[in-house]
Amino acid sequence: MNPETEFREGLDELAVHYKEILTLLGEDTEREGLQKTPIRVAKAMQILTRGYFQDAHKVLTDALFKEEYNQMVIVKDIDFFSLCEHHMLPFYGKAHVAYIPNGYITGLSKIARVVDIFSHRLQVQERLTQQIKDCIQDTLHPLGVMVVIEAKHTCMQMRGVEKQNAITTTSDFSGAFNQAKTREEFMNLLRGESKRI
């Protein structure tokens, strides 16, 4: 499915609801600039939540290769955008993922696709971090997985405390990454070259 050209069932109904929301906000939905806004927003929301209809486990197993490599594999600086489930405002940043293979590796782009799938759902950063880790651990059965996410939340930037430069960092890990030395190796590699948001 191409999310830019193919849309799911319920699109027109979503648009009706967004038109009502605009009216409740005090807008004139018949003015030129807003006439197509309800359907545009409905399409945008289907794109931003497409992860509900994608299988992250299948993405990994579709590119699974037997390989005896058993050192750390890191895919870092994976850009992502998601919607906070509390205010449905965006949060965005970078995900850094490491795993230690246990007989099988997956295509490197598939790690980024897993991040993409889980971020295209209504989320909190803490759960997003855990879901990425759990998916890789449960699918590849590696010796360990670690995920670190750094993000800015527009619900903190645009409303409430209105802090523009706050960055939230979350992490989750399993297996070999329970050892402080292994976690430290990963974090040192991130600090060495990782760019700030």
GROMACS .gro file of C-alpha atoms in nm:
model
  197
    1MET     CA    1   0.000   0.000   0.000
    2ASN     CA    2   0.131   0.343  -0.097
    3PRO     CA    3   0.015   0.573   0.186
    4GLU     CA    4   0.024   0.876  -0.044
    5THR     CA    5  -0.221   0.734  -0.298
    6GLU     CA    6  -0.416   0.454  -0.128
    7PHE     CA    7  -0.631   0.519   0.176
    8ARG     CA    8  -0.816   0.294   0.417
    9GLU     CA    9  -1.187   0.251   0.472
   10GLY     CA   10  -1.346   0.528   0.675
   11LEU     CA   11  -1.167   0.819   0.505
   12ASP     CA   12  -1.486   1.008   0.414
   13GLU     CA   13  -1.631   0.956   0.761
   14LEU     CA   14  -1.313   1.095   0.916
   15ALA     CA   15  -1.343   1.401   0.693
   16VAL     CA   16  -1.702   1.459   0.814
   17HIS     CA   17  -1.579   1.458   1.173
   18TYR     CA   18  -1.295   1.699   1.099
   19LYS     CA   19  -1.541   1.935   0.931
   20GLU     CA   20  -1.751   1.929   1.248
   21ILE     CA   21  -1.440   1.995   1.460
   22LEU     CA   22  -1.355   2.301   1.250
   23THR     CA   23  -1.711   2.427   1.297
   24LEU     CA   24  -1.691   2.373   1.673
   25LEU     CA   25  -1.366   2.574   1.676
   26GLY     CA   26  -1.554   2.867   1.526
   27GLU     CA   27  -1.441   2.837   1.164
   28ASP     CA   28  -1.640   2.873   0.845
   29THR     CA   29  -1.579   2.546   0.662
   30GLU     CA   30  -1.719   2.693   0.340
   31ARG     CA   31  -1.451   2.958   0.302
   32GLU     CA   32  -1.204   2.889   0.022
   33GLY     CA   33  -0.905   2.800   0.238
   34LEU     CA   34  -1.094   2.541   0.443
   35GLN     CA   35  -1.318   2.371   0.189
   36LYS     CA   36  -1.076   2.082   0.130
   37THR     CA   37  -0.917   2.085   0.476
   38PRO     CA   38  -1.135   1.808   0.627
   39ILE     CA   39  -1.039   1.553   0.360
   40ARG     CA   40  -0.675   1.666   0.367
   41VAL     CA   41  -0.659   1.616   0.745
   42ALA     CA   42  -0.835   1.279   0.716
   43LYS     CA   43  -0.575   1.163   0.462
   44ALA     CA   44  -0.290   1.297   0.675
   45MET     CA   45  -0.418   1.112   0.982
   46GLN     CA   46  -0.444   0.785   0.791
   47ILE     CA   47  -0.083   0.829   0.678
   48LEU     CA   48   0.037   0.922   1.028
   49THR     CA   49  -0.132   0.614   1.178
   50ARG     CA   50  -0.056   0.361   0.904
   51GLY     CA   51   0.156   0.161   1.148
   52TYR     CA   52  -0.156   0.001   1.294
   53PHE     CA   53  -0.196  -0.190   0.968
   54GLN     CA   54   0.168  -0.295   0.917
   55ASP     CA   55   0.344  -0.598   1.063
   56ALA     CA   56   0.688  -0.509   1.201
   57HIS     CA   57   0.773  -0.875   1.272
   58LYS     CA   58   0.712  -0.967   0.907
   59VAL     CA   59   0.935  -0.681   0.792
   60LEU     CA   60   1.225  -0.836   0.985
   61THR     CA   61   1.161  -1.196   0.878
   62ASP     CA   62   1.127  -1.099   0.510
   63ALA     CA   63   1.499  -1.016   0.511
   64LEU     CA   64   1.640  -1.276   0.750
   65PHE     CA   65   1.981  -1.422   0.670
   66LYS     CA   66   2.187  -1.691   0.843
   67GLU     CA   67   2.519  -1.540   0.947
   68GLU     CA   68   2.771  -1.629   1.217
   69TYR     CA   69   2.851  -1.264   1.298
   70ASN     CA   70   2.803  -1.212   1.674
   71GLN     CA   71   2.928  -0.858   1.740
   72MET     CA   72   2.721  -0.546   1.791
   73VAL     CA   73   2.524  -0.413   1.493
   74ILE     CA   74   2.417  -0.050   1.534
   75VAL     CA   75   2.178   0.154   1.322
   76LYS     CA   76   2.177   0.505   1.461
   77ASP     CA   77   2.029   0.845   1.383
   78ILE     CA   78   1.706   0.696   1.246
   79ASP     CA   79   1.478   0.997   1.199
   80PHE     CA   80   1.119   0.947   1.311
   81PHE     CA   81   0.797   1.140   1.361
   82SER     CA   82   0.510   1.024   1.579
   83LEU     CA   83   0.192   1.155   1.741
   84CYS     CA   84   0.164   1.183   2.118
   85GLU     CA   85  -0.150   0.999   2.224
   86HIS     CA   86  -0.226   1.255   2.496
   87HIS     CA   87  -0.267   1.562   2.273
   88MET     CA   88  -0.224   1.416   1.923
   89LEU     CA   89   0.061   1.659   1.865
   90PRO     CA   90   0.385   1.548   1.698
   91PHE     CA   91   0.700   1.438   1.869
   92TYR     CA   92   1.008   1.375   1.663
   93GLY     CA   93   1.374   1.289   1.687
   94LYS     CA   94   1.620   1.007   1.637
   95ALA     CA   95   1.619   0.642   1.731
   96HIS     CA   96   1.939   0.444   1.784
   97VAL     CA   97   1.913   0.065   1.772
   98ALA     CA   98   2.173  -0.202   1.845
   99TYR     CA   99   2.151  -0.579   1.847
  100ILE     CA  100   2.396  -0.866   1.880
  101PRO     CA  101   2.308  -1.143   1.632
  102ASN     CA  102   2.264  -1.502   1.741
  103GLY     CA  103   2.299  -1.689   1.412
  104TYR     CA  104   2.076  -1.459   1.205
  105ILE     CA  105   2.090  -1.101   1.083
  106THR     CA  106   1.828  -0.887   0.913
  107GLY     CA  107   1.858  -0.624   0.641
  108LEU     CA  108   1.978  -0.296   0.793
  109SER     CA  109   1.695  -0.097   0.638
  110LYS     CA  110   1.449  -0.327   0.815
  111ILE     CA  111   1.557  -0.189   1.153
  112ALA     CA  112   1.460   0.159   1.034
  113ARG     CA  113   1.131   0.019   0.901
  114VAL     CA  114   1.049  -0.124   1.246
  115VAL     CA  115   1.101   0.223   1.395
  116ASP     CA  116   0.880   0.368   1.121
  117ILE     CA  117   0.596   0.122   1.180
  118PHE     CA  118   0.574   0.171   1.556
  119SER     CA  119   0.615   0.548   1.530
  120HIS     CA  120   0.320   0.565   1.288
  121ARG     CA  121   0.075   0.496   1.571
  122LEU     CA  122  -0.052   0.710   1.857
  123GLN     CA  123   0.234   0.678   2.102
  124VAL     CA  124   0.419   0.773   2.412
  125GLN     CA  125   0.797   0.773   2.378
  126GLU     CA  126   0.845   0.518   2.655
  127ARG     CA  127   0.620   0.259   2.488
  128LEU     CA  128   0.767   0.329   2.144
  129THR     CA  129   1.113   0.250   2.281
  130GLN     CA  130   0.994  -0.075   2.435
  131GLN     CA  131   0.796  -0.189   2.130
  132ILE     CA  132   1.096  -0.151   1.901
  133LYS     CA  133   1.315  -0.349   2.142
  134ASP     CA  134   1.055  -0.621   2.198
  135CYS     CA  135   0.989  -0.666   1.825
  136ILE     CA  136   1.358  -0.716   1.743
  137GLN     CA  137   1.414  -0.941   2.045
  138ASP     CA  138   1.106  -1.157   1.980
  139THR     CA  139   1.164  -1.188   1.605
  140LEU     CA  140   1.542  -1.226   1.566
  141HIS     CA  141   1.615  -1.386   1.906
  142PRO     CA  142   1.950  -1.205   1.924
  143LEU     CA  143   2.192  -1.215   2.216
  144GLY     CA  144   2.064  -0.871   2.311
  145VAL     CA  145   1.893  -0.554   2.189
  146MET     CA  146   1.922  -0.192   2.299
  147VAL     CA  147   1.715   0.104   2.185
  148VAL     CA  148   1.774   0.470   2.271
  149ILE     CA  149   1.535   0.742   2.154
  150GLU     CA  150   1.596   1.117   2.174
  151ALA     CA  151   1.296   1.333   2.094
  152LYS     CA  152   1.139   1.677   2.113
  153HIS     CA  153   0.770   1.694   2.196
  154THR     CA  154   0.561   1.972   2.046
  155CYS     CA  155   0.310   1.933   2.331
  156MET     CA  156   0.592   2.071   2.551
  157GLN     CA  157   0.697   2.330   2.295
  158MET     CA  158   0.359   2.471   2.184
  159ARG     CA  159   0.141   2.439   2.495
  160GLY     CA  160   0.174   2.386   2.868
  161VAL     CA  161   0.530   2.464   2.983
  162GLU     CA  162   0.635   2.587   2.633
  163LYS     CA  163   0.997   2.472   2.664
  164GLN     CA  164   1.151   2.481   2.317
  165ASN     CA  165   1.479   2.299   2.373
  166ALA     CA  166   1.388   2.014   2.607
  167ILE     CA  167   1.495   1.674   2.477
  168THR     CA  168   1.351   1.354   2.622
  169THR     CA  169   1.573   1.044   2.617
  170THR     CA  170   1.443   0.693   2.675
  171SER     CA  171   1.617   0.357   2.659
  172ASP     CA  172   1.534  -0.011   2.686
  173PHE     CA  173   1.755  -0.316   2.657
  174SER     CA  174   1.767  -0.694   2.687
  175GLY     CA  175   2.008  -0.985   2.699
  176ALA     CA  176   2.376  -0.896   2.670
  177PHE     CA  177   2.292  -0.528   2.718
  178ASN     CA  178   2.203  -0.603   3.079
  179GLN     CA  179   2.581  -0.591   3.128
  180ALA     CA  180   2.696  -0.236   3.201
  181LYS     CA  181   3.009  -0.281   2.986
  182THR     CA  182   2.802  -0.366   2.676
  183ARG     CA  183   2.565  -0.074   2.732
  184GLU     CA  184   2.862   0.157   2.782
  185GLU     CA  185   3.016   0.045   2.452
  186PHE     CA  186   2.691   0.126   2.271
  187MET     CA  187   2.654   0.465   2.441
  188ASN     CA  188   3.017   0.557   2.369
  189LEU     CA  189   2.961   0.482   2.000
  190LEU     CA  190   2.652   0.704   2.001
  191ARG     CA  191   2.827   0.992   2.177
  192GLY     CA  192   3.119   0.973   1.937
  193GLU     CA  193   2.939   1.068   1.617
  194SER     CA  194   2.567   1.102   1.684
  195LYS     CA  195   2.430   1.442   1.584
  196ARG     CA  196   2.196   1.638   1.807
  197ILE     CA  197   1.835   1.684   1.697
   0.00000   0.00000   0.00000
